[in-house]
Amino acid sequence: MNALPPARRLRVAIIGGGFSGAAVAWHLAWSHRPAHLSISVIEPRPLLGGGLAYSSKEPAHRVNVPATRMSMAPEDTQHFARWLTDSGELERDADAIWKNGDAYPRRRVFGRYVAEHLAPYLNSGVVHHVEGSATRVTRDASGAGWTVHTPSGPIGADIVVLAATHPQPAIPAALIHLAEAPGFIADPYAPSALAGIGPDASVLIVGSGLTSADMVAELDRRGHCGRILSLSRRGLR
């Protein structure tokens, strides 16, 4: 970075504006002079910082580690915890406090924390949100830079950071014949995906990871009291 001419702004294109992409943008903007840096974050969602993990509107979806272990600033482990207290978020969400005093806020709250810290750099123009998807990346003819292609036009960059999310899991081959069957939910994070499940319905969850935990928590919030069976290849929860 220091090898660039003084008048030259380093152009950074970040593909993906969830936590990873937003955190990279924040750290770059925070640690460099605005005159030396131009950051473009390509993200189709209207708000940076949430991404797939931290944009859920379901109140039962919470972070899966204590707030004191989540921070945008690695050298300051209380960064998020202080923001939680100062924002009054914990006062509005008594269920966030576990029996041992640890705080587990809603996931969208962590997304808002990231967005609020990035906002000053968006307002100043150091970080630019390109609301769309990157369709491809090509090397410049000179070999000295890159072009990120988006529906709104090409974006030139000296450095490209890939911070895209993983794709939605495909339906397992053994269950593909159920794709159109009533009661089969392929995307549990789709809006109101669980709304049609009756309170006494028997539910089978294929998988026992964090998504499974999210679904159990949401069903509980919706008043479900029927049987829930979770299948796991490894027998772990």
mmCIF file of C-alpha atoms in Angstrom:
data_model
loop_
_atom_site.group_PDB
_atom_site.id
_atom_site.type_symbol
_atom_site.label_atom_id
_atom_site.label_comp_id
_atom_site.label_asym_id
_atom_site.label_seq_id
_atom_site.Cartn_x
_atom_site.Cartn_y
_atom_site.Cartn_z
ATOM 1 C CA MET A 1 0.000 0.000 0.000
ATOM 2 C CA ASN A 2 2.767 2.474 0.871
ATOM 3 C CA ALA A 3 4.410 1.879 -2.520
ATOM 4 C CA LEU A 4 1.589 3.689 -4.350
ATOM 5 C CA PRO A 5 2.186 7.306 -5.416
ATOM 6 C CA PRO A 6 0.906 9.843 -2.827
ATOM 7 C CA ALA A 7 -1.850 11.122 -5.143
ATOM 8 C CA ARG A 8 -3.100 7.638 -5.953
ATOM 9 C CA ARG A 9 -6.020 6.252 -3.977
ATOM 10 C CA LEU A 10 -5.900 2.518 -3.396
ATOM 11 C CA ARG A 11 -9.102 1.043 -4.807
ATOM 12 C CA VAL A 12 -10.478 -1.903 -2.848
ATOM 13 C CA ALA A 13 -13.540 -3.837 -4.026
ATOM 14 C CA ILE A 14 -15.145 -6.108 -1.446
ATOM 15 C CA ILE A 15 -17.585 -8.677 -2.821
ATOM 16 C CA GLY A 16 -20.101 -9.334 -0.059
ATOM 17 C CA GLY A 17 -21.337 -6.937 2.597
ATOM 18 C CA GLY A 18 -22.250 -9.225 5.469
ATOM 19 C CA PHE A 19 -20.193 -9.287 8.655
ATOM 20 C CA SER A 20 -16.954 -10.362 6.949
ATOM 21 C CA GLY A 21 -17.117 -7.813 4.140
ATOM 22 C CA ALA A 22 -18.337 -4.987 6.379
ATOM 23 C CA ALA A 23 -15.661 -5.729 8.986
ATOM 24 C CA VAL A 24 -12.913 -5.652 6.348
ATOM 25 C CA ALA A 25 -14.241 -2.307 5.071
ATOM 26 C CA TRP A 26 -14.417 -0.893 8.607
ATOM 27 C CA HIS A 27 -10.884 -1.947 9.527
ATOM 28 C CA LEU A 28 -9.466 -0.550 6.285
ATOM 29 C CA ALA A 29 -11.336 2.749 6.627
ATOM 30 C CA TRP A 30 -10.452 3.084 10.302
ATOM 31 C CA SER A 31 -6.732 2.427 9.830
ATOM 32 C CA HIS A 32 -6.028 4.463 6.672
ATOM 33 C CA ARG A 33 -6.319 8.099 5.697
ATOM 34 C CA PRO A 34 -9.414 8.798 3.560
ATOM 35 C CA ALA A 35 -7.276 10.422 0.860
ATOM 36 C CA HIS A 36 -5.357 7.172 0.407
ATOM 37 C CA LEU A 37 -8.261 4.761 0.103
ATOM 38 C CA SER A 38 -11.449 4.115 -1.867
ATOM 39 C CA ILE A 39 -13.568 1.141 -0.798
ATOM 40 C CA SER A 40 -16.494 -0.319 -2.726
ATOM 41 C CA VAL A 41 -18.638 -2.990 -1.057
ATOM 42 C CA ILE A 42 -20.797 -4.950 -3.503
ATOM 43 C CA GLU A 43 -23.825 -6.283 -1.604
ATOM 44 C CA PRO A 44 -27.417 -6.754 -2.852
ATOM 45 C CA ARG A 45 -29.001 -6.196 0.559
ATOM 46 C CA PRO A 46 -29.925 -2.572 1.343
ATOM 47 C CA LEU A 47 -27.958 -2.593 4.624
ATOM 48 C CA LEU A 48 -24.333 -3.579 5.120
ATOM 49 C CA GLY A 49 -23.275 -5.698 8.095
ATOM 50 C CA GLY A 50 -26.142 -8.157 8.378
ATOM 51 C CA GLY A 51 -25.619 -10.612 5.577
ATOM 52 C CA LEU A 52 -27.115 -14.071 5.753
ATOM 53 C CA ALA A 53 -26.105 -14.614 9.379
ATOM 54 C CA TYR A 54 -27.195 -11.359 11.021
ATOM 55 C CA SER A 55 -30.176 -10.061 9.064
ATOM 56 C CA SER A 56 -32.838 -12.479 10.325
ATOM 57 C CA LYS A 57 -35.997 -10.703 11.474
ATOM 58 C CA GLU A 58 -37.083 -13.687 13.572
ATOM 59 C CA PRO A 59 -36.783 -12.634 17.241
ATOM 60 C CA ALA A 60 -35.976 -16.190 18.357
ATOM 61 C CA HIS A 61 -32.781 -16.286 16.277
ATOM 62 C CA ARG A 62 -29.959 -15.337 18.641
ATOM 63 C CA VAL A 63 -26.169 -15.290 18.534
ATOM 64 C CA ASN A 64 -24.746 -18.646 19.557
ATOM 65 C CA VAL A 65 -21.882 -17.378 21.734
ATOM 66 C CA PRO A 66 -21.913 -14.799 24.561
ATOM 67 C CA ALA A 67 -21.778 -11.157 23.477
ATOM 68 C CA THR A 68 -18.402 -10.789 25.199
ATOM 69 C CA ARG A 69 -16.921 -13.174 22.620
ATOM 70 C CA MET A 70 -18.193 -11.166 19.631
ATOM 71 C CA SER A 71 -16.386 -8.020 18.581
ATOM 72 C CA MET A 72 -15.408 -6.158 15.430
ATOM 73 C CA ALA A 73 -12.234 -5.099 17.218
ATOM 74 C CA PRO A 74 -10.170 -8.198 18.147
ATOM 75 C CA GLU A 75 -8.023 -6.197 20.563
ATOM 76 C CA ASP A 76 -11.149 -5.017 22.429
ATOM 77 C CA THR A 77 -13.267 -8.001 23.455
ATOM 78 C CA GLN A 78 -15.852 -5.738 25.145
ATOM 79 C CA HIS A 79 -16.488 -3.659 22.026
ATOM 80 C CA PHE A 80 -19.853 -5.252 21.206
ATOM 81 C CA ALA A 81 -20.807 -5.758 24.869
ATOM 82 C CA ARG A 82 -20.350 -2.028 25.579
ATOM 83 C CA TRP A 83 -22.392 -1.099 22.530
ATOM 84 C CA LEU A 84 -25.160 -3.421 23.728
ATOM 85 C CA THR A 85 -25.267 -1.670 27.095
ATOM 86 C CA ASP A 86 -24.973 1.854 25.702
ATOM 87 C CA SER A 87 -27.667 1.250 23.075
ATOM 88 C CA GLY A 88 -30.172 0.068 25.683
ATOM 89 C CA GLU A 89 -30.764 -3.090 23.670
ATOM 90 C CA LEU A 90 -30.494 -5.414 26.677
ATOM 91 C CA GLU A 91 -33.063 -3.367 28.598
ATOM 92 C CA ARG A 92 -35.541 -3.985 25.781
ATOM 93 C CA ASP A 93 -34.784 -7.710 25.573
ATOM 94 C CA ALA A 94 -34.831 -9.395 28.978
ATOM 95 C CA ASP A 95 -34.668 -12.864 27.368
ATOM 96 C CA ALA A 96 -31.176 -12.064 26.085
ATOM 97 C CA ILE A 97 -29.689 -12.635 29.534
ATOM 98 C CA TRP A 98 -28.949 -16.276 30.323
ATOM 99 C CA LYS A 99 -28.937 -17.790 33.821
ATOM 100 C CA ASN A 100 -25.204 -17.202 34.293
ATOM 101 C CA GLY A 101 -25.453 -13.547 33.276
ATOM 102 C CA ASP A 102 -24.120 -13.961 29.726
ATOM 103 C CA ALA A 103 -25.918 -11.973 27.036
ATOM 104 C CA TYR A 104 -27.189 -13.643 23.851
ATOM 105 C CA PRO A 105 -28.872 -10.860 21.854
ATOM 106 C CA ARG A 106 -30.866 -11.355 18.707
ATOM 107 C CA ARG A 107 -28.720 -11.880 15.648
ATOM 108 C CA ARG A 108 -30.122 -8.883 13.811
ATOM 109 C CA VAL A 109 -28.902 -6.720 16.707
ATOM 110 C CA PHE A 110 -25.326 -7.733 15.967
ATOM 111 C CA GLY A 111 -25.935 -6.798 12.337
ATOM 112 C CA ARG A 112 -27.121 -3.356 13.455
ATOM 113 C CA TYR A 113 -23.993 -2.959 15.595
ATOM 114 C CA VAL A 114 -21.813 -3.620 12.550
ATOM 115 C CA ALA A 115 -23.877 -1.287 10.361
ATOM 116 C CA GLU A 116 -23.733 1.575 12.871
ATOM 117 C CA HIS A 117 -19.957 1.411 13.115
ATOM 118 C CA LEU A 118 -19.597 1.401 9.340
ATOM 119 C CA ALA A 119 -22.110 4.233 8.810
ATOM 120 C CA PRO A 120 -19.683 7.169 9.375
ATOM 121 C CA TYR A 121 -17.420 5.893 6.606
ATOM 122 C CA LEU A 122 -20.381 5.434 4.269
ATOM 123 C CA ASN A 123 -21.534 8.979 5.035
ATOM 124 C CA SER A 124 -18.068 10.406 4.403
ATOM 125 C CA GLY A 125 -17.733 8.562 1.094
ATOM 126 C CA VAL A 126 -14.668 6.519 2.065
ATOM 127 C CA VAL A 127 -16.844 3.405 1.758
ATOM 128 C CA HIS A 128 -19.308 3.125 -1.107
ATOM 129 C CA HIS A 129 -22.140 0.590 -1.064
ATOM 130 C CA VAL A 130 -22.829 -0.820 -4.514
ATOM 131 C CA GLU A 131 -26.284 -2.321 -4.064
ATOM 132 C CA GLY A 132 -26.194 -5.309 -6.385
ATOM 133 C CA SER A 133 -24.383 -8.551 -7.074
ATOM 134 C CA ALA A 134 -20.983 -9.117 -8.616
ATOM 135 C CA THR A 135 -21.452 -11.195 -11.758
ATOM 136 C CA ARG A 136 -17.788 -11.769 -12.605
ATOM 137 C CA VAL A 137 -14.264 -10.496 -11.982
ATOM 138 C CA THR A 138 -11.702 -9.980 -14.750
ATOM 139 C CA ARG A 139 -8.023 -9.110 -14.742
ATOM 140 C CA ASP A 140 -7.109 -5.820 -16.438
ATOM 141 C CA ALA A 141 -5.094 -6.074 -19.641
ATOM 142 C CA SER A 142 -2.138 -4.437 -17.919
ATOM 143 C CA GLY A 143 -2.196 -7.059 -15.187
ATOM 144 C CA ALA A 144 -2.061 -4.316 -12.572
ATOM 145 C CA GLY A 145 -5.684 -4.318 -11.483
ATOM 146 C CA TRP A 146 -9.114 -5.900 -11.615
ATOM 147 C CA THR A 147 -12.601 -5.127 -12.862
ATOM 148 C CA VAL A 148 -15.630 -6.295 -10.892
ATOM 149 C CA HIS A 149 -18.688 -6.465 -13.140
ATOM 150 C CA THR A 150 -22.081 -5.576 -11.635
ATOM 151 C CA PRO A 151 -25.519 -4.830 -13.145
ATOM 152 C CA SER A 152 -24.961 -1.125 -12.424
ATOM 153 C CA GLY A 153 -21.600 -1.052 -14.191
ATOM 154 C CA PRO A 154 -17.956 -2.087 -13.843
ATOM 155 C CA ILE A 155 -15.888 -1.266 -10.758
ATOM 156 C CA GLY A 156 -12.134 -0.869 -11.074
ATOM 157 C CA ALA A 157 -9.985 -2.156 -8.222
ATOM 158 C CA ASP A 158 -6.374 -2.655 -7.231
ATOM 159 C CA ILE A 159 -7.405 -5.287 -4.685
ATOM 160 C CA VAL A 160 -10.466 -7.562 -4.680
ATOM 161 C CA VAL A 161 -11.645 -9.137 -1.428
ATOM 162 C CA LEU A 162 -13.973 -12.131 -1.710
ATOM 163 C CA ALA A 163 -16.350 -12.091 1.278
ATOM 164 C CA ALA A 164 -19.383 -13.758 -0.300
ATOM 165 C CA THR A 165 -21.655 -16.064 1.655
ATOM 166 C CA HIS A 166 -22.138 -19.747 1.037
ATOM 167 C CA PRO A 167 -24.997 -20.760 -1.288
ATOM 168 C CA GLN A 168 -28.257 -22.123 0.055
ATOM 169 C CA PRO A 169 -27.885 -25.864 0.773
ATOM 170 C CA ALA A 170 -29.399 -28.116 -1.854
ATOM 171 C CA ILE A 171 -32.076 -30.666 -0.999
ATOM 172 C CA PRO A 172 -30.356 -34.010 -0.276
ATOM 173 C CA ALA A 173 -30.727 -36.451 -3.165
ATOM 174 C CA ALA A 174 -32.600 -38.909 -0.953
ATOM 175 C CA LEU A 175 -35.304 -36.278 -0.305
ATOM 176 C CA ILE A 176 -35.528 -34.627 -3.712
ATOM 177 C CA HIS A 177 -38.796 -36.426 -4.507
ATOM 178 C CA LEU A 178 -40.385 -34.522 -1.590
ATOM 179 C CA ALA A 179 -39.545 -31.091 -2.998
ATOM 180 C CA GLU A 180 -43.179 -30.256 -3.891
ATOM 181 C CA ALA A 181 -44.827 -32.241 -1.098
ATOM 182 C CA PRO A 182 -47.074 -30.411 1.397
ATOM 183 C CA GLY A 183 -45.309 -29.905 4.704
ATOM 184 C CA PHE A 184 -41.807 -30.120 3.225
ATOM 185 C CA ILE A 185 -39.765 -26.976 3.954
ATOM 186 C CA ALA A 186 -36.590 -26.722 1.887
ATOM 187 C CA ASP A 187 -35.610 -23.199 2.991
ATOM 188 C CA PRO A 188 -36.367 -22.771 6.708
ATOM 189 C CA TYR A 189 -35.106 -19.173 6.656
ATOM 190 C CA ALA A 190 -37.619 -18.040 4.048
ATOM 191 C CA PRO A 191 -40.087 -15.479 5.465
ATOM 192 C CA SER A 192 -42.817 -17.219 7.491
ATOM 193 C CA ALA A 193 -41.467 -20.628 6.459
ATOM 194 C CA LEU A 194 -42.684 -22.184 9.721
ATOM 195 C CA ALA A 195 -45.917 -20.207 10.000
ATOM 196 C CA GLY A 196 -48.045 -23.047 8.602
ATOM 197 C CA ILE A 197 -46.918 -25.612 11.192
ATOM 198 C CA GLY A 198 -49.728 -26.317 13.656
ATOM 199 C CA PRO A 199 -49.030 -26.169 17.401
ATOM 200 C CA ASP A 200 -49.489 -29.949 17.811
ATOM 201 C CA ALA A 201 -47.861 -31.042 14.548
ATOM 202 C CA SER A 202 -45.095 -33.618 14.588
ATOM 203 C CA VAL A 203 -41.955 -32.104 13.083
ATOM 204 C CA LEU A 204 -38.900 -33.829 11.614
ATOM 205 C CA ILE A 205 -35.737 -31.726 11.295
ATOM 206 C CA VAL A 206 -33.038 -33.196 9.071
ATOM 207 C CA GLY A 207 -29.806 -31.985 10.671
ATOM 208 C CA SER A 208 -28.937 -30.996 14.237
ATOM 209 C CA GLY A 209 -26.628 -27.996 13.836
ATOM 210 C CA LEU A 210 -27.242 -24.293 14.368
ATOM 211 C CA THR A 211 -30.051 -24.152 11.814
ATOM 212 C CA SER A 212 -31.831 -26.902 13.726
ATOM 213 C CA ALA A 213 -31.459 -24.920 16.946
ATOM 214 C CA ASP A 214 -32.887 -21.846 15.215
ATOM 215 C CA MET A 215 -35.930 -23.805 14.073
ATOM 216 C CA VAL A 216 -36.612 -25.266 17.517
ATOM 217 C CA ALA A 217 -36.335 -21.796 19.067
ATOM 218 C CA GLU A 218 -38.705 -20.322 16.476
ATOM 219 C CA LEU A 219 -41.218 -23.139 16.870
ATOM 220 C CA ASP A 220 -41.146 -22.604 20.619
ATOM 221 C CA ARG A 221 -41.786 -18.875 20.178
ATOM 222 C CA ARG A 222 -44.737 -19.686 17.929
ATOM 223 C CA GLY A 223 -46.268 -21.843 20.680
ATOM 224 C CA HIS A 224 -45.500 -25.230 19.175
ATOM 225 C CA CYS A 225 -45.882 -28.090 21.666
ATOM 226 C CA GLY A 226 -45.876 -31.151 19.392
ATOM 227 C CA ARG A 227 -43.138 -33.732 18.973
ATOM 228 C CA ILE A 228 -39.877 -32.655 17.319
ATOM 229 C CA LEU A 229 -37.431 -35.264 16.036
ATOM 230 C CA SER A 230 -33.984 -34.184 14.818
ATOM 231 C CA LEU A 231 -31.807 -36.498 12.738
ATOM 232 C CA SER A 232 -28.020 -36.247 12.758
ATOM 233 C CA ARG A 233 -25.423 -38.313 10.924
ATOM 234 C CA ARG A 234 -23.073 -38.018 13.894
ATOM 235 C CA GLY A 235 -25.495 -38.013 16.789
ATOM 236 C CA LEU A 236 -24.301 -34.577 17.927
ATOM 237 C CA ARG A 237 -26.444 -31.597 18.845
#
